[in-house]
CSV table of C-alpha atoms in Angstrom, one decimal:
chain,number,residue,atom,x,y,z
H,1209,UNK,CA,43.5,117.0,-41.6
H,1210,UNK,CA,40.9,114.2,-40.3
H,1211,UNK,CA,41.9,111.8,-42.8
H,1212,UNK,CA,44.3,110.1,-40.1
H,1213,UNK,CA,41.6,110.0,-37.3
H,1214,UNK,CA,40.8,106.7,-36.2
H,1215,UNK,CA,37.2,106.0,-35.7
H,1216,UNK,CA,35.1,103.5,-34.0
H,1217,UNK,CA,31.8,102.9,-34.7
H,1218,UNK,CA,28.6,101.8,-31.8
H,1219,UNK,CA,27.0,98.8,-32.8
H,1220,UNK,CA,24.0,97.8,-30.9
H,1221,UNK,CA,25.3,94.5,-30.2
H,1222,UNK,CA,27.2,94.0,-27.3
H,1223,UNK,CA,27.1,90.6,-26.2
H,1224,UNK,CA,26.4,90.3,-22.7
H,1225,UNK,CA,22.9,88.9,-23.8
H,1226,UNK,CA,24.4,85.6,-24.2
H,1227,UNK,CA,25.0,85.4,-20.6
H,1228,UNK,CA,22.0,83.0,-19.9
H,1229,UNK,CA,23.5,80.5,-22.2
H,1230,UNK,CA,26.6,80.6,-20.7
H,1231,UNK,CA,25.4,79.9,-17.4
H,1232,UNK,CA,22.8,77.4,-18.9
H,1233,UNK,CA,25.9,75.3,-20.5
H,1234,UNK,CA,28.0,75.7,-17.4
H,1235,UNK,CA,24.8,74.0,-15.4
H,1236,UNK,CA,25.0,71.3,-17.9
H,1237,UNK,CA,28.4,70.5,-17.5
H,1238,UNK,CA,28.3,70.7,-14.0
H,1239,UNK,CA,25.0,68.8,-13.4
H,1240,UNK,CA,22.2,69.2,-11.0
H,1241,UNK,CA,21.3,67.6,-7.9
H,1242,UNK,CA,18.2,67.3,-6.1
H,1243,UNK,CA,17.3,65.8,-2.3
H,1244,UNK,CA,13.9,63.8,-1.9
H,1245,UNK,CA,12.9,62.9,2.2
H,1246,UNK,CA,10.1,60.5,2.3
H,1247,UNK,CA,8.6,59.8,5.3
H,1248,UNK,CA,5.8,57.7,6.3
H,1249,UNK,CA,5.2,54.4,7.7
H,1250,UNK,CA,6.1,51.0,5.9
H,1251,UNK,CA,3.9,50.2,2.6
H,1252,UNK,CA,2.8,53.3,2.9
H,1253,UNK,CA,3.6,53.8,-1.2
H,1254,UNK,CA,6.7,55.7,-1.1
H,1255,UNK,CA,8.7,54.2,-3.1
H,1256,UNK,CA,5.6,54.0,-5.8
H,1257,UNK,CA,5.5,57.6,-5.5
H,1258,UNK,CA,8.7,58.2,-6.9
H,1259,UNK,CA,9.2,55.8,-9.4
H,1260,UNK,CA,6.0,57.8,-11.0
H,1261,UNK,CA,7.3,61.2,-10.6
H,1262,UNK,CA,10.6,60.3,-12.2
H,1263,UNK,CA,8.5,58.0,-14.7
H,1264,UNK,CA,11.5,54.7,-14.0
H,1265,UNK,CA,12.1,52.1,-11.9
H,1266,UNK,CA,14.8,53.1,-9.1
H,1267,UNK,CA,15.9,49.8,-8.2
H,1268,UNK,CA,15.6,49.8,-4.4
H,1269,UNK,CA,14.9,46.6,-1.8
H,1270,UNK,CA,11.5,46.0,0.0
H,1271,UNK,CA,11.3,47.1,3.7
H,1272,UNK,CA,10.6,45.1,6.7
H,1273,UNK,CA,7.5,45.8,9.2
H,1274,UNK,CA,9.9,44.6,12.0
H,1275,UNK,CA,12.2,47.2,13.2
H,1276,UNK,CA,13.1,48.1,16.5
H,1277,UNK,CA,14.5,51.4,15.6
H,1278,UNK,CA,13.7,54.1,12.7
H,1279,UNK,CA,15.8,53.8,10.1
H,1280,UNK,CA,17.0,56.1,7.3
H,1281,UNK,CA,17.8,54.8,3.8
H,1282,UNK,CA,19.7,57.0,1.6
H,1283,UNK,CA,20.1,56.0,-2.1
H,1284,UNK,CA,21.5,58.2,-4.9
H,1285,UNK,CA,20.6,58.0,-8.8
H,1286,UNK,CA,22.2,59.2,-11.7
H,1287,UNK,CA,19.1,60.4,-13.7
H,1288,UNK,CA,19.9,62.1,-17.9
H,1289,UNK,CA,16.6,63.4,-18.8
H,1290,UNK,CA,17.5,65.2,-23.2
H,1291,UNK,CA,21.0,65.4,-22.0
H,1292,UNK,CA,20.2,67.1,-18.7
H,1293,UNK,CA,22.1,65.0,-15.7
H,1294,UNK,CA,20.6,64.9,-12.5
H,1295,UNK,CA,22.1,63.4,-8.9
H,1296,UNK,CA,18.8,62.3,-7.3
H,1297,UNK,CA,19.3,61.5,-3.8
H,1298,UNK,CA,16.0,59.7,-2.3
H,1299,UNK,CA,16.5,59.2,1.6
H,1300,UNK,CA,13.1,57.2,3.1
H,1301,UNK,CA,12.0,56.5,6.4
H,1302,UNK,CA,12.0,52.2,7.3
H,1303,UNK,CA,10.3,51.2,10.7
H,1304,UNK,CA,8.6,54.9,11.0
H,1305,UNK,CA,5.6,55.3,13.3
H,1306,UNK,CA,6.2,51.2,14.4
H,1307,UNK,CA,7.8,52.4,17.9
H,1308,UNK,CA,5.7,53.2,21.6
H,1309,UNK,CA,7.6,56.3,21.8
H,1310,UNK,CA,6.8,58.9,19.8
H,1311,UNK,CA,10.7,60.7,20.1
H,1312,UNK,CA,12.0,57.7,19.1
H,1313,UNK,CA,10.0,57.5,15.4
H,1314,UNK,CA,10.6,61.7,14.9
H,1315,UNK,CA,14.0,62.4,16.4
H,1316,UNK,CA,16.2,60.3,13.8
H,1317,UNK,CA,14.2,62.1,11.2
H,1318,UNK,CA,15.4,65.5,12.9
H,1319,UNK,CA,19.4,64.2,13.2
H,1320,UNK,CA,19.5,63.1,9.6
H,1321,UNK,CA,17.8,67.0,8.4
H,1322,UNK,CA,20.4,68.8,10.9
H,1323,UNK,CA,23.4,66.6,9.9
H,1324,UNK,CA,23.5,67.2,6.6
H,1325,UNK,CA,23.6,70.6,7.8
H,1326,UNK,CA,26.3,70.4,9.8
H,1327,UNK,CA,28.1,68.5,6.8
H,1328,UNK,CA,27.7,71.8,4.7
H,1329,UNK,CA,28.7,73.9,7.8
H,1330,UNK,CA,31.8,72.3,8.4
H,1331,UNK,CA,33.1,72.2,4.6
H,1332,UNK,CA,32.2,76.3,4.7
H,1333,UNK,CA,34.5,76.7,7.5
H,1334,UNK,CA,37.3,74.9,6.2
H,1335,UNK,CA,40.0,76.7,5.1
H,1336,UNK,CA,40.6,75.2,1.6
H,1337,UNK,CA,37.3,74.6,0.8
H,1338,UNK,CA,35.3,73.3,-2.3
H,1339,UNK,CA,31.9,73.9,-2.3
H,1340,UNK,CA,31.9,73.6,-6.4
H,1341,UNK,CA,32.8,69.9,-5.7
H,1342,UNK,CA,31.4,69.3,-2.5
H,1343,UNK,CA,28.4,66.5,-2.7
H,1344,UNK,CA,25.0,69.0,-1.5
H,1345,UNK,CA,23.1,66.1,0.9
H,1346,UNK,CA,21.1,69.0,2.0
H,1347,UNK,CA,17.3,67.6,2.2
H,1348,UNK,CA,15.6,70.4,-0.4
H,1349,UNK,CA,11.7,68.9,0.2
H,1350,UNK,CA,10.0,66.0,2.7
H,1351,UNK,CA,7.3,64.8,1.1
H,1352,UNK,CA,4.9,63.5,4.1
H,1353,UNK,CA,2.7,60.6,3.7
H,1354,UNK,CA,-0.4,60.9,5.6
H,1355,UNK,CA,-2.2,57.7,6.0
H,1356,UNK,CA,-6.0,57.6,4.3
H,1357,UNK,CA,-7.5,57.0,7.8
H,1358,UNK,CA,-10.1,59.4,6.3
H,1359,UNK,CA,-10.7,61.2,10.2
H,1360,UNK,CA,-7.2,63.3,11.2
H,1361,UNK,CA,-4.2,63.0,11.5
H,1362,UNK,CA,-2.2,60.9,14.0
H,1363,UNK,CA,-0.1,62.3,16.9
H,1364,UNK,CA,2.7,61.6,15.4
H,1365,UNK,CA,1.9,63.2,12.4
H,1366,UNK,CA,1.8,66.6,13.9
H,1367,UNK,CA,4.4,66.6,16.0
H,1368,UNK,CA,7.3,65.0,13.7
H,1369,UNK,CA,6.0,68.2,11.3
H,1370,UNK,CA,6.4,70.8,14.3
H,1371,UNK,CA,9.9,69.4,14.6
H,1372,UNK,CA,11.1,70.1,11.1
H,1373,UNK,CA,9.1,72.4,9.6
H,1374,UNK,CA,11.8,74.7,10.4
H,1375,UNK,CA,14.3,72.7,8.9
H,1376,UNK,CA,12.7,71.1,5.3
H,1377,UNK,CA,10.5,71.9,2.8
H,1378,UNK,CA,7.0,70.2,3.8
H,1379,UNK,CA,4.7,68.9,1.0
H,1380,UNK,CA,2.2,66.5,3.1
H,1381,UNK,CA,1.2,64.1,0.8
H,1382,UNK,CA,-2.3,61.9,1.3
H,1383,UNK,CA,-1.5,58.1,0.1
H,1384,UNK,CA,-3.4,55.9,-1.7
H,1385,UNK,CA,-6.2,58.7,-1.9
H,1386,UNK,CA,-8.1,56.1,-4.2
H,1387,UNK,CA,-9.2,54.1,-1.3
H,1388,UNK,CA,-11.2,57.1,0.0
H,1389,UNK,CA,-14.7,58.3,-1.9
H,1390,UNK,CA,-14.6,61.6,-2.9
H,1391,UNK,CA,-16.5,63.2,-0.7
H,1392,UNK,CA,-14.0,61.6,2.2
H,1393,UNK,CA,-11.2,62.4,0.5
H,1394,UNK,CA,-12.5,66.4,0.5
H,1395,UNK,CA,-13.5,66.2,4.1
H,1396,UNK,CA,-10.5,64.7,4.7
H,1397,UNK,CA,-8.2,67.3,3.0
H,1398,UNK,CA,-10.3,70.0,4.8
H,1399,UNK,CA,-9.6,68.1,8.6
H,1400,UNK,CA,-5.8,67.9,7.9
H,1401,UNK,CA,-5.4,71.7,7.0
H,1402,UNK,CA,-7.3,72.9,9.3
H,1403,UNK,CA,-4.8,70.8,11.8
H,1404,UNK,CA,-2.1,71.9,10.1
H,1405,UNK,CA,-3.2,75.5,10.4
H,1406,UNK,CA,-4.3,75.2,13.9
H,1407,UNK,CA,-1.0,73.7,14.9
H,1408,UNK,CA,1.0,76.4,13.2
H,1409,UNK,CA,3.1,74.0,10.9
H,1410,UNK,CA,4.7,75.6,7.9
H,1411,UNK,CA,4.1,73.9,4.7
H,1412,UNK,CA,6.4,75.0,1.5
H,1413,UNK,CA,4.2,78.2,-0.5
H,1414,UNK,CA,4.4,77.5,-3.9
H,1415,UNK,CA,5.6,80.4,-5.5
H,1416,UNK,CA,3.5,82.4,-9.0
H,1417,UNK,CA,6.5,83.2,-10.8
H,1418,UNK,CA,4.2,83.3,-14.0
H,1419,UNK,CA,0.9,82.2,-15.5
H,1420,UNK,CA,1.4,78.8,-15.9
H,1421,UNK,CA,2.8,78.3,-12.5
H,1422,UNK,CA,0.1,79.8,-10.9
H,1423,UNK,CA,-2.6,77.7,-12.6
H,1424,UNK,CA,-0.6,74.5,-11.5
H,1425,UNK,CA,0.1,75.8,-7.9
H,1426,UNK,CA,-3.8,76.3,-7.3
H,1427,UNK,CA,-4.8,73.2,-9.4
H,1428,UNK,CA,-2.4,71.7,-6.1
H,1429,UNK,CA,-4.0,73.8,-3.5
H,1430,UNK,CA,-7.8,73.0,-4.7
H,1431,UNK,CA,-9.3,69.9,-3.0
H,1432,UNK,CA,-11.8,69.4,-5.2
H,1433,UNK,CA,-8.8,67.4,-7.3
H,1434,UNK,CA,-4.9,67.0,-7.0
H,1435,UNK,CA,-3.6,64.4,-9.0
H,1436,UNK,CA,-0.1,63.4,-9.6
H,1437,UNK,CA,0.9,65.0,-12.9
H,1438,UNK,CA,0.1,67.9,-11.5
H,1439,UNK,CA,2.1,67.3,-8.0
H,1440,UNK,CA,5.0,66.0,-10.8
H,1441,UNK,CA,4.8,69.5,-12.4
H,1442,UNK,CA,4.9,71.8,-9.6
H,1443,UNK,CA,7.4,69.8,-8.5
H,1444,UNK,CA,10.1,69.1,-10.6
H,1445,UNK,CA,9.3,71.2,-14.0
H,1446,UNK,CA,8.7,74.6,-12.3
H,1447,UNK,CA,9.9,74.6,-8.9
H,1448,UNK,CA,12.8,72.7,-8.3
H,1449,UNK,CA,15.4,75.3,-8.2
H,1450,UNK,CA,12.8,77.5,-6.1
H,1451,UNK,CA,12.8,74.6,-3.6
H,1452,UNK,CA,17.0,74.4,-3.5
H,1453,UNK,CA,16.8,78.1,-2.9
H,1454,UNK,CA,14.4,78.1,-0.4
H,1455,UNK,CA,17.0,75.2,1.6
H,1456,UNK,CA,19.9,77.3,1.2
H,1457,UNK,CA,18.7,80.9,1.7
H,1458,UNK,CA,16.5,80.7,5.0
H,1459,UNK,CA,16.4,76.9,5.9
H,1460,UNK,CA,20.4,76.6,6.4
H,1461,UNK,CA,21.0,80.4,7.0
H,1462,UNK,CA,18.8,80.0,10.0
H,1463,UNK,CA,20.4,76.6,11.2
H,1464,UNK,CA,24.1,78.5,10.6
H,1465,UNK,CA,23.3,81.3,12.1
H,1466,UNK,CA,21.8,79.6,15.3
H,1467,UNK,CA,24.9,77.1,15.6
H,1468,UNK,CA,27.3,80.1,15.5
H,1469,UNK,CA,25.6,82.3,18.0
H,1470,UNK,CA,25.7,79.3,20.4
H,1471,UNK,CA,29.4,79.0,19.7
H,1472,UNK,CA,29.4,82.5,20.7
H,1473,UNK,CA,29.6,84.4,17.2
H,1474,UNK,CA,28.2,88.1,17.0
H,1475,UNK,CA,28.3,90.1,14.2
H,1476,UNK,CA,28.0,93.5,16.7
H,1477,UNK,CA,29.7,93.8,19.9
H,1478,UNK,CA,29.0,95.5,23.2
H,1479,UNK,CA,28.9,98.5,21.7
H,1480,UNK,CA,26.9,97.8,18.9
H,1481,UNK,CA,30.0,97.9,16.5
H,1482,UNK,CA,30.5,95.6,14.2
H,1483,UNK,CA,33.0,92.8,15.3
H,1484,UNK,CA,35.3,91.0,12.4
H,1485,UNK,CA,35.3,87.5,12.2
H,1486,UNK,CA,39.4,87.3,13.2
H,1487,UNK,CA,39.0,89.4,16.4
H,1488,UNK,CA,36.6,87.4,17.7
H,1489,UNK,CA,37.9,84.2,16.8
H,1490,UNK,CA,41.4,85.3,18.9
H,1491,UNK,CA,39.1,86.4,21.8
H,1492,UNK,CA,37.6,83.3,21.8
H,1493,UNK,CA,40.9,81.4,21.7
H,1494,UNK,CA,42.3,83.5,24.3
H,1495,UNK,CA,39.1,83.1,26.2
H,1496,UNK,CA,39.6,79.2,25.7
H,1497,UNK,CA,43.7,78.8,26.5
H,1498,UNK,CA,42.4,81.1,29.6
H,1499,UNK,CA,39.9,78.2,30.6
H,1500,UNK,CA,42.2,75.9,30.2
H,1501,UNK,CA,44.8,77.3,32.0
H,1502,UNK,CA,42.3,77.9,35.1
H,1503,UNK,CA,41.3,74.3,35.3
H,1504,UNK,CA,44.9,73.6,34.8
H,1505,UNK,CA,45.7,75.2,37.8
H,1506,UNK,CA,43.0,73.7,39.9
H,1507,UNK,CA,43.6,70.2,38.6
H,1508,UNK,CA,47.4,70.9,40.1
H,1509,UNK,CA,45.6,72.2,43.5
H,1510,UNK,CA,43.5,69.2,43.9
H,1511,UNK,CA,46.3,66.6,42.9
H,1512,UNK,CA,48.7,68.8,45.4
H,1513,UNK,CA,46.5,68.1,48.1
H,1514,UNK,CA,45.8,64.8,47.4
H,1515,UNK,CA,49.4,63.9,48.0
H,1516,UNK,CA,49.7,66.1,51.0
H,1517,UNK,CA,46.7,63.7,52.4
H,1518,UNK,CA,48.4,60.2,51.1
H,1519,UNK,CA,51.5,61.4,53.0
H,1520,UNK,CA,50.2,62.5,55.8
H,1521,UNK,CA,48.7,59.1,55.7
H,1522,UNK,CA,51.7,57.4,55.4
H,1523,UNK,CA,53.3,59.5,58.2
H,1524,UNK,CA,50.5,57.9,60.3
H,1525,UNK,CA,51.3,54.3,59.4
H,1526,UNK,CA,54.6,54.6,60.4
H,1527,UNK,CA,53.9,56.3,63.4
H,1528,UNK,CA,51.7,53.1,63.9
């Protein structure tokens, strides 16, 4: 009576393991991208730096001592490393730390960080958008050159950190360590954390995902010795990706976040209900054409008694 009974058998194999690979060949297709901010003053050794972590030369033209203004220069690489692409954006610093003010070496640095920003913002709010194409300019680390004065550092130093701290990924960076003695070099790591901590500037936490990392993350944070094979690692083999995250999940959350609330965005109303994104959006619009309409009025007003005062005026010439 069974013999007609269509049976299926389990298998243990499902498939869904090869999900990893399908995202891995997706990535590859797609491509990565990564943002580098150098900032430090001229012949500092920034561009040195990165044509060592990247192990090639990126073609880029020598900066002058003598500008007036600070300067951002943004250059973008195509990099294929066994068939892996990468969109390398390095953005550096030219004229930094040459001007009297202070404001005027740090702020451009801050506009640059919070435009890009702003560039992301306003392709999210667009109503046909496409973030899978959309070029990410979004700065994912600064790395800041401190100067081997071998005492503390500058004025400037601290205070163009304080500014973006909340903004980039910080990795301060001591150049051309070899022209200090060891023992300098220690004391001077020990002075600049110390000011960094005292100062309450946010530097990027390498995270342990795993053994290796951990090792290479404390070899980093040891001042005894810090090389650059080891800055390369931590870097670019294990934490690259931890590094975009860290942009896009808190560093441009909070900068969203705060532009919206000062547009007047809530997520609760009043009474602590939550508020959709439509309703609020018409109550601003109403609130606007309101506005508007107010201003409209008075603008009539003012021009109404304007010409009641240029005829009565007139009225008086006449008379005259």
């Amino acid at each position: 009576q069974n013999e007609n009974i269509r049976c299926l058998t389990t298998r243990d194999h499902f498939g869904f393991e090869c999900l990893p690979t399908q995202l891995v060949t997706k990535s590859l297709q797609k491509g990565f991208t990564f943002n580098i901010l150098c900032v430090g003053e001229t012949g500092i050794g920034k561009s040195t730096l990165i044509n060592t972590l990247f192990n090639t030369n990126l073609k880029d033209s020598k900066s002058s001592h003598f500008y007036s203004n600070v300067g951002l220069k943004v250059k973008t690489y195509e990099l294929l490393e066994r068939n892996v692409p990468l969109k390398l954006t390095i953005v550096k610093t030219v004229g930094y730390g040459d001007q009297l003010s202070k404001e005027a070496s740090y702020k451009p640095v801050v506009e640059y960080i919070d435009a890009q920003f702003e560039l992301y913002l306003q392709e999210e709010l667009k109503i046909k958008r496409s973030l899978a194409d959309f070029h990410d300019s979004r700065i994912h680390v600064c790395l800041y050159f401190i100067a081997p004065t071998g005492h503390s550092l500058k004025t400037l130093d601290l205070i163009t950190m304080k500014s973006i701290d909340s903004k980039v990924n910080i990795i301060p960076l001591i150049a051309k360590a070899d022209a200090l003695s060891k023992s300098d070099l220690q004391r001077f790591k020990s002075n600049v954390m110390r000011e960094l901590i005292s100062s309450g500037i946010r530097l990027y936490q390498f995270p342990a995902y795993d053994e290796t990392s951990a090792q290479a993350s404390a070899s980093v944070e040891n001042e005894n010795h810090c090389d650059l094979v080891k800055l390369r690692d931590i870097l670019l083999c294990t934490n690259m990706e931890d590094l975009k995250e860290q942009t896009h999940t808190y560093l441009y959350e909070s900068y969203r976040s705060n532009k919206l609330q000062k547009l007047g965005f809530t997520d609760v109303g009043p009474d602590n209900q939550p508020v959709s994104f439509q309703e609020l959006y018409k109550a601003k619009r109403q609130e606007f054409y309101d506005q508007c309409k107010k201003e409209e009025a008075e603008l009539k007003q003012r021009f109404m008694q304007r010409v009641k005062e240029k005829e009565a005026t007139f009225k008086d010439a006449e008379k005259e």
